[in-house]
Coordinates of C-alpha atoms and ligand atoms in Angstrom, one line a residue:
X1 CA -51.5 14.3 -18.4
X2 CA -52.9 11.7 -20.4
X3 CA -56.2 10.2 -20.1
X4 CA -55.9 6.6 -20.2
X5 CA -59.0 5.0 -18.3
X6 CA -58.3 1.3 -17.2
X7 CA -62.1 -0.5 -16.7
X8 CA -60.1 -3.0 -14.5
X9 CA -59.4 -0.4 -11.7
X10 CA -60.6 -1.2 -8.1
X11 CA -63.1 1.5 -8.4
X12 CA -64.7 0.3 -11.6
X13 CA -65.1 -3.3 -10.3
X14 CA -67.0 -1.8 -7.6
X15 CA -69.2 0.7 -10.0
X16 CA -70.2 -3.0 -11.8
X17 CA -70.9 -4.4 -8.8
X18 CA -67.6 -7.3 -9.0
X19 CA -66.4 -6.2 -5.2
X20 CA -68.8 -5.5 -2.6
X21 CA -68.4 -2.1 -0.7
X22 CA -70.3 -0.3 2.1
X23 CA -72.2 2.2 0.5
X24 CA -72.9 5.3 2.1
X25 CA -75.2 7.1 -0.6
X26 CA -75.6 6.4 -3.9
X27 CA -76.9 8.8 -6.8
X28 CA -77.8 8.9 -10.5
X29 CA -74.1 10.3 -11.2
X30 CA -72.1 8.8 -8.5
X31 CA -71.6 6.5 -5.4
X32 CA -70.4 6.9 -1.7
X33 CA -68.6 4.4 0.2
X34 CA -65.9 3.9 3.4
X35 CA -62.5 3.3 2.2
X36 CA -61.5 0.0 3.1
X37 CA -58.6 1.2 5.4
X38 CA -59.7 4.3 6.8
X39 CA -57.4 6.8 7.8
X40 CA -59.8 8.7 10.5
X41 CA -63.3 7.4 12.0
X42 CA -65.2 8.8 9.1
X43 CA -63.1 8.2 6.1
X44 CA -65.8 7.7 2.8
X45 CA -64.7 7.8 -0.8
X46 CA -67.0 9.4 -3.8
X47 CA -66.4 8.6 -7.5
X48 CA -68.1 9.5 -10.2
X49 CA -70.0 6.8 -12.6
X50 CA -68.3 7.5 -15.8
X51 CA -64.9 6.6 -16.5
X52 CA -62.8 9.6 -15.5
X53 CA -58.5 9.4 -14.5
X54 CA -58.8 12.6 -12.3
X55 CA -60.7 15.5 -12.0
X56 CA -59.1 17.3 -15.2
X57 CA -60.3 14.5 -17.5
X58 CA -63.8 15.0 -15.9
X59 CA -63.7 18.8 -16.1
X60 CA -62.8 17.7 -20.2
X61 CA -65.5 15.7 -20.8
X62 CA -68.4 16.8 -18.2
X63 CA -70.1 20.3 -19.1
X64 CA -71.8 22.9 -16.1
X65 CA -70.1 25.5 -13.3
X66 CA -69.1 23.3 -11.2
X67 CA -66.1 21.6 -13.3
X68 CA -65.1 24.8 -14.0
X69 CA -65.6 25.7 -10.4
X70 CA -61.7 25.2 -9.9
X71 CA -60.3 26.2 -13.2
X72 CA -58.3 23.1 -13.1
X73 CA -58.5 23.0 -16.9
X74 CA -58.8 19.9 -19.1
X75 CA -55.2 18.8 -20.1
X76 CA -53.1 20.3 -17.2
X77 CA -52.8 18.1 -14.6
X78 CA -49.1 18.0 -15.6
X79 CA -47.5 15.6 -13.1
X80 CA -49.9 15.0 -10.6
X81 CA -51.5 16.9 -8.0
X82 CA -54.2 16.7 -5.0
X83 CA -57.3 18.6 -4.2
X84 CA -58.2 19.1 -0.8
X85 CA -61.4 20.9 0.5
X86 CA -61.1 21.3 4.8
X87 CA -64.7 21.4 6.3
X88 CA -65.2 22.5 10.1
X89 CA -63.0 21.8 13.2
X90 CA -62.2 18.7 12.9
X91 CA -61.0 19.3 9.0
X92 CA -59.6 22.0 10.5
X93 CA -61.1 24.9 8.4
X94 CA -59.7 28.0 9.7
X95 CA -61.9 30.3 6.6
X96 CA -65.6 29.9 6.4
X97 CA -66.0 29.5 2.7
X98 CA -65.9 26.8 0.5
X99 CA -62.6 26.7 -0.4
X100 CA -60.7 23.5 -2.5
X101 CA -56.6 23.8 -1.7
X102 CA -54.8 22.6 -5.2
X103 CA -51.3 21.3 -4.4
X104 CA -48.7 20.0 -7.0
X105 CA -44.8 20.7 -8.0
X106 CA -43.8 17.9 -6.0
X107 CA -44.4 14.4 -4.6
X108 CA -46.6 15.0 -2.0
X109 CA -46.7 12.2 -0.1
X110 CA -49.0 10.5 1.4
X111 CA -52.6 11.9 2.7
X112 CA -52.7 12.0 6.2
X113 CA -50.5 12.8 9.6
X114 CA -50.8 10.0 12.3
X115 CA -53.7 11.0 14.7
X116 CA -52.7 12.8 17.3
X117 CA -51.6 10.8 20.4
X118 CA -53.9 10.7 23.3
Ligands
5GP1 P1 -55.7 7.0 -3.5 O1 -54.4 6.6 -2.9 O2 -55.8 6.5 -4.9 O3 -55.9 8.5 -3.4 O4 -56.8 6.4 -2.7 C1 -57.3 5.1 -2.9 C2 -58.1 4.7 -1.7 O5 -58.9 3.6 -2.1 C3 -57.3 4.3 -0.5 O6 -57.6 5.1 0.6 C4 -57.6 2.8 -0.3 O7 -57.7 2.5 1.1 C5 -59.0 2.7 -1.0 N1 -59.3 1.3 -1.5 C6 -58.4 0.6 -2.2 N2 -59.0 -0.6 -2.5 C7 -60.3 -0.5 -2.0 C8 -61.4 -1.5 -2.0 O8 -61.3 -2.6 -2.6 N3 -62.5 -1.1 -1.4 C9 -62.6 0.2 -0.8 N4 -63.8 0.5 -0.2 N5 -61.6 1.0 -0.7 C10 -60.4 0.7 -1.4

């Protein structure tokens, strides 16, 4: 997968402060806002501050255990793929440990089912 960074992304106009967003927490190394069409009540994106495709091209250029934590290893992303991490009931965790689901080898479509009707 290549690594080609485009400083006019969405995400990088909001990291320069050119879009306002509603921060949730923001650190040294990264910022914490609610997506702007939320898909469930609590629906808040993190990014990174530097200038990173995907987690792969982080895990390339960022050093420590926990971009190697997945062994998603620099260069392989091949044609996509999404990492999910399932936290308590209403992520529906059925396994008490962290645990990050990798999924690729097709389109996946898009992130969410409907909520469940009432
Ligand atoms: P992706 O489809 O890339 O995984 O997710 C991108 C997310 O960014 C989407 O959920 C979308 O709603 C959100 N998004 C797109 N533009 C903006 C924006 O200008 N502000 C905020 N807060 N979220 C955005």
């Amino acid at each position: 997968m290549a690594y080609d960074y485009d400083d006019q992304n969405i995400f990088a106009k909001i990291l320069r402060g050119e879009i306002p967003n509603a921060t949730v927490l923001e650190t040294a190394h990264s910022l914490a806002f609610n997506d702007i069409t939320p898909q469930a009540p609590d629906h808040v994106l993190v990014i990174p501050k530097g200038p990173y495709v995907c987690y792969d091209h982080f895990a390339d250029a960022a050093s420590g255990e926990v971009c190697r934590l997945l062994g998603v290893k620099p260069g392989e992303g091949g044609d996509g793929y999404r990492m999910i991490a399932n936290s308590g009931d209403n992520g529906v965790q059925d396994v008490q440990h962290l645990h990050v689901h990798i999924l690729g080898g097709r389109w996946l479509g898009r992130m969410l089912q409907k909520p469940r009707p009432e």
